[in-house]
Tab-separated table of C-alpha atoms in Angstrom:
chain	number	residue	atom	x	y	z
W	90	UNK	CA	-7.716	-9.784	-25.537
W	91	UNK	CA	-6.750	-13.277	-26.089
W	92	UNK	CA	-5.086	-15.572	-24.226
W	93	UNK	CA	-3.381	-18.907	-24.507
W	94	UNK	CA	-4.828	-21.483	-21.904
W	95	UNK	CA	-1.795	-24.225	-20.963
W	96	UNK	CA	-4.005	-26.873	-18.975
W	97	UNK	CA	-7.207	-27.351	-17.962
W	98	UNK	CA	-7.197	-30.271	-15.432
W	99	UNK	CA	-10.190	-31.038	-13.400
W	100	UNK	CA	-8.610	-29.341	-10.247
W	101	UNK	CA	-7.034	-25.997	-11.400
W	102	UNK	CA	-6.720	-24.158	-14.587
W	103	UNK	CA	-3.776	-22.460	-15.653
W	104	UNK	CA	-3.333	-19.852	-18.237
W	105	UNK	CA	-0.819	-17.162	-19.154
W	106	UNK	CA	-1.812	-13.936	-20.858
W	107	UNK	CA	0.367	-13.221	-23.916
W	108	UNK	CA	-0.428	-9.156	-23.755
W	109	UNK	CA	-0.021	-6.729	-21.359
W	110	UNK	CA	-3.320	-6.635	-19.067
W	111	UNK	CA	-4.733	-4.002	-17.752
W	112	UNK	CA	-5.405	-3.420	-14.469
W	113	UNK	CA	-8.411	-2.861	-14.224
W	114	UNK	CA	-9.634	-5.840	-16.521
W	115	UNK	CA	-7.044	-8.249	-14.569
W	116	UNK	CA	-9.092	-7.325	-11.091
W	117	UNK	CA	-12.707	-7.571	-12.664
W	118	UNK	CA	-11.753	-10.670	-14.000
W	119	UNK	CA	-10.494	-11.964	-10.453
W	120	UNK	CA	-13.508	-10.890	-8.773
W	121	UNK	CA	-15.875	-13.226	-10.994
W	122	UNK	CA	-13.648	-15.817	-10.801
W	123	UNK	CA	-13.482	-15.784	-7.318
W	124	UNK	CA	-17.574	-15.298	-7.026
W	125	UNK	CA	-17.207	-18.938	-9.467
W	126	UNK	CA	-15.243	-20.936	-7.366
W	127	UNK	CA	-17.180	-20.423	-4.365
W	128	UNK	CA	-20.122	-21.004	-6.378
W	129	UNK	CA	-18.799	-24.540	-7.869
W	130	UNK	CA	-19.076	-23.082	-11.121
W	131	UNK	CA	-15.099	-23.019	-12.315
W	132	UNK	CA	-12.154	-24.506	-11.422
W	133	UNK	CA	-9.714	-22.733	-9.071
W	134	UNK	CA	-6.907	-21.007	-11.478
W	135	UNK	CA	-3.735	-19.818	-11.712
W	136	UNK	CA	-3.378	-17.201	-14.024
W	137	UNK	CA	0.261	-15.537	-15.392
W	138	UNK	CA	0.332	-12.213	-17.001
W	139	UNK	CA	2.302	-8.922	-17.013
W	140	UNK	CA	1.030	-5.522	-16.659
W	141	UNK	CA	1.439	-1.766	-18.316
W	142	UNK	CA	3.717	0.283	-15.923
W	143	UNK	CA	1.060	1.067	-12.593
W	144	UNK	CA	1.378	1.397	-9.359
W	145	UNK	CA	-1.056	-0.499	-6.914
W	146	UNK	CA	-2.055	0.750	-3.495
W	147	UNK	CA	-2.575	-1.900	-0.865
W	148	UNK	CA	-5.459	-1.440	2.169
W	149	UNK	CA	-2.465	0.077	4.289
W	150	UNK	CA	-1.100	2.926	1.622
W	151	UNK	CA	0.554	5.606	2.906
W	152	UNK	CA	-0.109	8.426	0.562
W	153	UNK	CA	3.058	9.799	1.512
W	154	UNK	CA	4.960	6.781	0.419
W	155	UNK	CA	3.617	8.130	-3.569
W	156	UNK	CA	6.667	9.844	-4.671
W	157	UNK	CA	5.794	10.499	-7.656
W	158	UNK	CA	1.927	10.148	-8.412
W	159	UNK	CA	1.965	11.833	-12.079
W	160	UNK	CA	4.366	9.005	-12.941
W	161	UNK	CA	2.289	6.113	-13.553
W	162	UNK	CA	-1.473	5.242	-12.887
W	163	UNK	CA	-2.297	4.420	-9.780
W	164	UNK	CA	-5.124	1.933	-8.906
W	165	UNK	CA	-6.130	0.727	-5.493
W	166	UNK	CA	-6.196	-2.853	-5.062
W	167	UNK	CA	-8.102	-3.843	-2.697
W	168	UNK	CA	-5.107	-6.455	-1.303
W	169	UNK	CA	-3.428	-6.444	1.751
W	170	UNK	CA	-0.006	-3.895	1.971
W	171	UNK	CA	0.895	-0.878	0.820
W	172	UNK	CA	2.726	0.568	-2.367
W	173	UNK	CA	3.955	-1.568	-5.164
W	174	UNK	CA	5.168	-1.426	-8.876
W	175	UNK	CA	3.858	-3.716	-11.819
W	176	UNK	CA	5.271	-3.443	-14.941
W	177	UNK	CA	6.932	-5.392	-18.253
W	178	UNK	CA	9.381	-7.784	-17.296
W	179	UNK	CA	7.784	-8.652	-13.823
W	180	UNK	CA	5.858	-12.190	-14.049
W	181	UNK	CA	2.603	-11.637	-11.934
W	182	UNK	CA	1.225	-14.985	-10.806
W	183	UNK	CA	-2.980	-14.195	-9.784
W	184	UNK	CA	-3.811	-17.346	-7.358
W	185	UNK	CA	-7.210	-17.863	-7.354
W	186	UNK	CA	-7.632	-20.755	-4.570
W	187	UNK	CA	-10.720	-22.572	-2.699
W	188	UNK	CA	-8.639	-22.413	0.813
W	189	UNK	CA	-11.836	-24.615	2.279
W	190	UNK	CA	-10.558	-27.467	0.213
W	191	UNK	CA	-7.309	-26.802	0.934
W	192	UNK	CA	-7.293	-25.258	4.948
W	193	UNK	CA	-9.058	-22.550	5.990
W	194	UNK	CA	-5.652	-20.404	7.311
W	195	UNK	CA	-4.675	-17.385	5.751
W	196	UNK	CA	-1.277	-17.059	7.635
W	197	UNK	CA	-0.418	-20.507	6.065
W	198	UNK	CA	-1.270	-19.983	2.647
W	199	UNK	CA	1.005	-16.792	2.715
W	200	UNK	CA	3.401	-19.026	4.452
W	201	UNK	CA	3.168	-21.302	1.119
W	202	UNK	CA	3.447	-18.590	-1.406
W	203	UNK	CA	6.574	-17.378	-0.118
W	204	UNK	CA	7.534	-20.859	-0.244
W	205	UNK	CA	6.559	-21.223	-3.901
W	206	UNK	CA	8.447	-17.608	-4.853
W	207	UNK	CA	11.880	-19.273	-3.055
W	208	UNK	CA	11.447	-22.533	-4.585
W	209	UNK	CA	11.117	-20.927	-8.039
W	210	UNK	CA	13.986	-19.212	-7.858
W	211	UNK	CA	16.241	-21.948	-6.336
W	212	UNK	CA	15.524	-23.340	-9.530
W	213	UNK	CA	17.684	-20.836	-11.360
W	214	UNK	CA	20.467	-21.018	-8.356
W	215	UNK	CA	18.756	-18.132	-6.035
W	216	UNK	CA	18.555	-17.922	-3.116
W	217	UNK	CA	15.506	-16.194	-1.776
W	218	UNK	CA	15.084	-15.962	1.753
W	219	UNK	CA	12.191	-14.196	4.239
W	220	UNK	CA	12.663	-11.659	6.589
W	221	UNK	CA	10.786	-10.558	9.788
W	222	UNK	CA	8.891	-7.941	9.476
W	223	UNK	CA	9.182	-7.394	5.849
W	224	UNK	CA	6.843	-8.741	3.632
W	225	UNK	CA	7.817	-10.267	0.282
W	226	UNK	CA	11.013	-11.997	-0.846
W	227	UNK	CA	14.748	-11.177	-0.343
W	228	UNK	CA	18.370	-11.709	-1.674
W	229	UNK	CA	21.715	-10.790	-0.779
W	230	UNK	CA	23.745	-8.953	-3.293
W	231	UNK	CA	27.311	-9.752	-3.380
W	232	UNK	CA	28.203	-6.692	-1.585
W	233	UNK	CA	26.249	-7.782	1.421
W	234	UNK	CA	23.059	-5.784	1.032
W	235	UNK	CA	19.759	-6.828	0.849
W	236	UNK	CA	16.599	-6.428	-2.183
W	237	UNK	CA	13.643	-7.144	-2.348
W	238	UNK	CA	13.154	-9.764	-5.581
W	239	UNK	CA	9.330	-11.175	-5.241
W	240	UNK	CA	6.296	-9.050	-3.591
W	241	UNK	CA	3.234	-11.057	-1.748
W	242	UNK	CA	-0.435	-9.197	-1.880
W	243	UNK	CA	-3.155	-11.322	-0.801
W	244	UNK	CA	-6.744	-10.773	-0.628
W	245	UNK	CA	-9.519	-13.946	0.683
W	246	UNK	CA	-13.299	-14.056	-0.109
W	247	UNK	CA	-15.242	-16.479	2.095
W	248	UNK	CA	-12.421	-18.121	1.811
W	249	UNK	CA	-11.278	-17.683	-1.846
W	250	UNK	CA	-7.800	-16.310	-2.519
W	251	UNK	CA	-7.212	-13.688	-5.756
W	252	UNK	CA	-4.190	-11.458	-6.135
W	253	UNK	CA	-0.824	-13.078	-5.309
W	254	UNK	CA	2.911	-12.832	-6.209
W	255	UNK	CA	5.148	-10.739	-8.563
W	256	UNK	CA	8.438	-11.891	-9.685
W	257	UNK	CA	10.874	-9.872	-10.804
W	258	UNK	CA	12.679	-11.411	-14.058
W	259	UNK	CA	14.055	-7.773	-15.925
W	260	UNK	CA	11.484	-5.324	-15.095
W	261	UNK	CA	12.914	-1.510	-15.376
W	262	UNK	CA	13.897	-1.307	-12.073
W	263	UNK	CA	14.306	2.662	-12.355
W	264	UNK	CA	10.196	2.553	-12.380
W	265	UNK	CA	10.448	1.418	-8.392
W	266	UNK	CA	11.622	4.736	-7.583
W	267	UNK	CA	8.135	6.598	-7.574
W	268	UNK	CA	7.445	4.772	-4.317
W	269	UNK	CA	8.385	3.683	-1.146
W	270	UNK	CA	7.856	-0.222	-2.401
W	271	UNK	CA	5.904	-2.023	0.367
W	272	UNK	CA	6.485	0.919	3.090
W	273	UNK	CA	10.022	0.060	3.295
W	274	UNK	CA	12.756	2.758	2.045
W	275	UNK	CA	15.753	1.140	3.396
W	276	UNK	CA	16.077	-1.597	0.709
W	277	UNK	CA	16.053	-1.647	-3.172
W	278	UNK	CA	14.528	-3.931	-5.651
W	279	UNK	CA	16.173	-6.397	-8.007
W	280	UNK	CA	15.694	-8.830	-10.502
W	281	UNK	CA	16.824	-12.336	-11.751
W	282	UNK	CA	18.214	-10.677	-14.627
W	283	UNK	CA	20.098	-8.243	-12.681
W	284	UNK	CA	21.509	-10.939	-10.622
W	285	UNK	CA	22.616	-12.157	-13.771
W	286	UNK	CA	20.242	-15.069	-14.327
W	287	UNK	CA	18.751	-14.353	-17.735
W	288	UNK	CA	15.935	-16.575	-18.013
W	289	UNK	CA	13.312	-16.554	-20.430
W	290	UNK	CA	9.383	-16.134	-19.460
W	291	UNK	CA	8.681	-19.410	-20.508
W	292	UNK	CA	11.341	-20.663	-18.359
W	293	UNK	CA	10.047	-18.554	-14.939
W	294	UNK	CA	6.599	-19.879	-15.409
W	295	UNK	CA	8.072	-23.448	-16.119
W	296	UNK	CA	10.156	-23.265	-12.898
W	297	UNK	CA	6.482	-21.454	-11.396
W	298	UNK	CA	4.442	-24.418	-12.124
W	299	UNK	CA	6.924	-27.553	-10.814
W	300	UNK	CA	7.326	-25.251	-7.433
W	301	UNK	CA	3.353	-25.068	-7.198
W	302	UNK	CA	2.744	-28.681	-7.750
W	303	UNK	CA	5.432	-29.031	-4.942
W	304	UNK	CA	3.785	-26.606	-2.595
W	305	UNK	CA	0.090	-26.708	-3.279
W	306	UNK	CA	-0.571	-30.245	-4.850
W	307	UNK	CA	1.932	-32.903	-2.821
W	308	UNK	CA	0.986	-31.624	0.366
């Protein structure tokens, strides 16, 4: 598979995948990177790809939260959570991040991705807001209700971060249905498309990368 790096600065790389990846290859991939960070041997690296339609199964999967396991393939993922949906459409951002350079807290750096996933989207006019006791990213739909628009999975190394946020631009939102998405069955899923924000890839990951530099670099 190719891919297209953007940058290479000293501090962090960051490169988008063109192609679908698949699983499999995105997490074996992760896991050397991660093993080359802590080693000095690469820079830390954000990387921006979609994936085939999967679902992932966190550390705290319920199988009974599976609806439909014949669906899609189904990969365990070795992140924090439970149930989620990857698929065309969605822009997964992988962080792969020395937190000893920047602090050793893992409740902070979630803390800061869900700060880069709302800044992104206030960029296109959104408004994405946290909840307690829900993981992940919410808006309110103009009839009141609530959906869930950006999911958080985190794993640390020895204090290395891989896995990280997905974003949903105009994913098939249909394909949620074969789960209980993140153990929680009382809200849906959206998109920025559905919300009627029809932004382009390029523009997601533009908005992606300004938000991190806010977040990450000018702290």
């Amino acid at each position: 598979m190719q891919e297209q790096v953007i940058d290479r600065p000293a501090a962090i790389e960051w490169r988008t995948s063109p192609s679908l990846v698949p699983y499999p290859e995105a997490l074996a991939l992760m896991e050397e990177r991660v093993t080359a960070i802590r080693e000095g041997r690469a820079p830390e690296l954000v990387w921006l790809l979609e994936h085939p339609p999967l679902y992932t199964a966190g550390t705290s999967a319920d199988p009974r939260e599976l609806l439909e396991p014949q669906r899609f393939p189904v990969y365990a993922a070795g992140r924090g959570g439970r149930y989620t949906y990857h698929g065309p459409g969605q822009r997964i951002a992988y962080l792969m991040l020395d937190l000893k350079r920047r602090g050793p807290d893992v409740r902070r750096y979630v803390e800061r991705i869900e700060e880069l996933v709302i800044r992104t989207l206030g960029r296109f006019g959104v408004r994405g807001e946290r909840r307690a006791g829900r993981i992940g990213i919410w808006v309110v739909l103009p009839d009141g209700s609530e959906a869930k628009i950006g999911a958080i999975g985190v794993r640390v190394r020895r204090w290395v971060s891989y896995h990280g946020v997905a974003i949903n631009l105009c994913p098939d939102l249909g394909h949620f249905q074969g789960i209980v998405p993140c153990g929680i069955s009382e809200y849906g899923v959206t998109s920025l498309h559905a919300l009627g924000v029809t932004a382009s890839f390029a523009e997601l990951d533009a908005a992606l990368r300004a938000s991190f530099a806010e977040v990450f670099e000018e702290e």
